[in-house]
Tab-separated table of C-alpha atoms in Angstrom:
chain	number	residue	atom	x	y	z
A	231	MET	CA	-0.001	0.090	0.053
A	232	GLY	CA	1.150	3.582	-0.655
A	233	GLN	CA	3.118	2.973	-3.804
A	234	GLU	CA	0.962	5.463	-5.691
A	235	VAL	CA	1.968	8.222	-3.370
A	236	GLY	CA	5.678	8.030	-4.149
A	237	VAL	CA	5.556	7.946	-8.077
A	238	THR	CA	3.849	9.659	-10.814
A	239	PRO	CA	0.988	7.926	-12.837
A	240	ILE	CA	3.636	7.574	-15.956
A	241	GLN	CA	6.241	5.957	-13.490
A	242	LEU	CA	3.740	3.408	-12.319
A	243	VAL	CA	2.378	2.642	-15.914
A	244	THR	CA	6.003	2.245	-16.896
A	245	ALA	CA	6.999	-0.114	-14.276
A	246	VAL	CA	3.818	-2.234	-14.867
A	247	SER	CA	4.441	-2.093	-18.667
A	248	ALA	CA	7.948	-3.738	-17.992
A	249	ILE	CA	6.256	-6.591	-16.245
A	250	ALA	CA	3.647	-6.982	-19.097
A	251	ASN	CA	6.513	-6.826	-21.779
A	252	GLY	CA	8.372	-9.828	-20.375
A	253	GLY	CA	10.929	-7.805	-18.491
A	254	TYR	CA	11.784	-5.339	-21.028
A	255	LEU	CA	11.604	-1.627	-20.476
A	256	ARG	CA	10.585	0.748	-23.287
A	257	LYS	CA	10.833	4.477	-22.600
A	258	PRO	CA	7.272	5.859	-22.526
A	259	TYR	CA	6.075	8.813	-24.679
A	260	ILE	CA	2.827	10.250	-25.720
A	261	VAL	CA	2.778	11.325	-29.307
A	262	SER	CA	0.628	10.432	-32.288
A	263	GLU	CA	3.089	11.247	-35.033
A	264	VAL	CA	6.429	12.907	-35.729
A	265	ARG	CA	6.675	15.064	-38.901
A	266	LYS	CA	9.979	15.944	-40.681
A	267	GLY	CA	9.249	17.946	-43.726
A	268	ASP	CA	6.664	15.891	-45.735
A	269	GLN	CA	7.652	12.553	-43.952
A	270	VAL	CA	5.478	11.208	-41.206
A	271	ALA	CA	6.698	8.518	-38.823
A	272	SER	CA	3.846	6.965	-36.638
A	273	SER	CA	4.687	6.561	-33.035
A	274	GLY	CA	5.403	2.666	-33.733
A	275	ASP	CA	8.041	3.247	-36.256
A	276	THR	CA	11.592	4.283	-35.499
A	277	LEU	CA	10.910	6.408	-32.480
A	278	GLN	CA	11.645	3.616	-29.833
A	279	PRO	CA	15.279	2.752	-28.966
A	280	GLU	CA	15.951	-0.808	-28.291
A	281	PRO	CA	14.098	-1.987	-25.226
A	282	LYS	CA	16.334	-2.740	-22.060
A	283	MET	CA	15.888	-5.859	-19.922
A	284	VAL	CA	15.273	-4.712	-16.331
A	285	ILE	CA	14.061	-8.025	-14.766
A	286	ARG	CA	14.311	-11.492	-15.889
A	287	PRO	CA	11.576	-12.828	-18.061
A	288	GLU	CA	10.816	-15.577	-15.352
A	289	THR	CA	10.321	-12.879	-12.716
A	290	ALA	CA	8.007	-10.951	-15.076
A	291	ALA	CA	6.010	-13.984	-15.642
A	292	THR	CA	5.735	-14.778	-11.995
A	293	LEU	CA	4.625	-11.098	-11.378
A	294	ARG	CA	1.977	-11.216	-14.160
A	295	ARG	CA	0.497	-14.415	-12.582
A	296	MET	CA	0.397	-12.667	-9.125
A	297	MET	CA	-1.193	-9.696	-10.632
A	298	GLU	CA	-3.860	-11.714	-12.339
A	299	GLU	CA	-4.679	-13.781	-9.363
A	300	SER	CA	-5.031	-10.651	-7.064
A	301	SER	CA	-7.706	-8.948	-9.327
């Protein structure tokens, strides 16, 4: 209890998304598109750097199961 007090909503979502993504952390951002001249890159194109593994996939799977069981 109380975790939500010490973190911002985007930090909490980022942590949970690392669990959902098998332990890989992706930098969060909110954007619909990026324009450069006449070219448009959607948010899923080349905007994301390579994800970084922050927890083992086995640990992420265990945490996912725990979260599913507690709901």
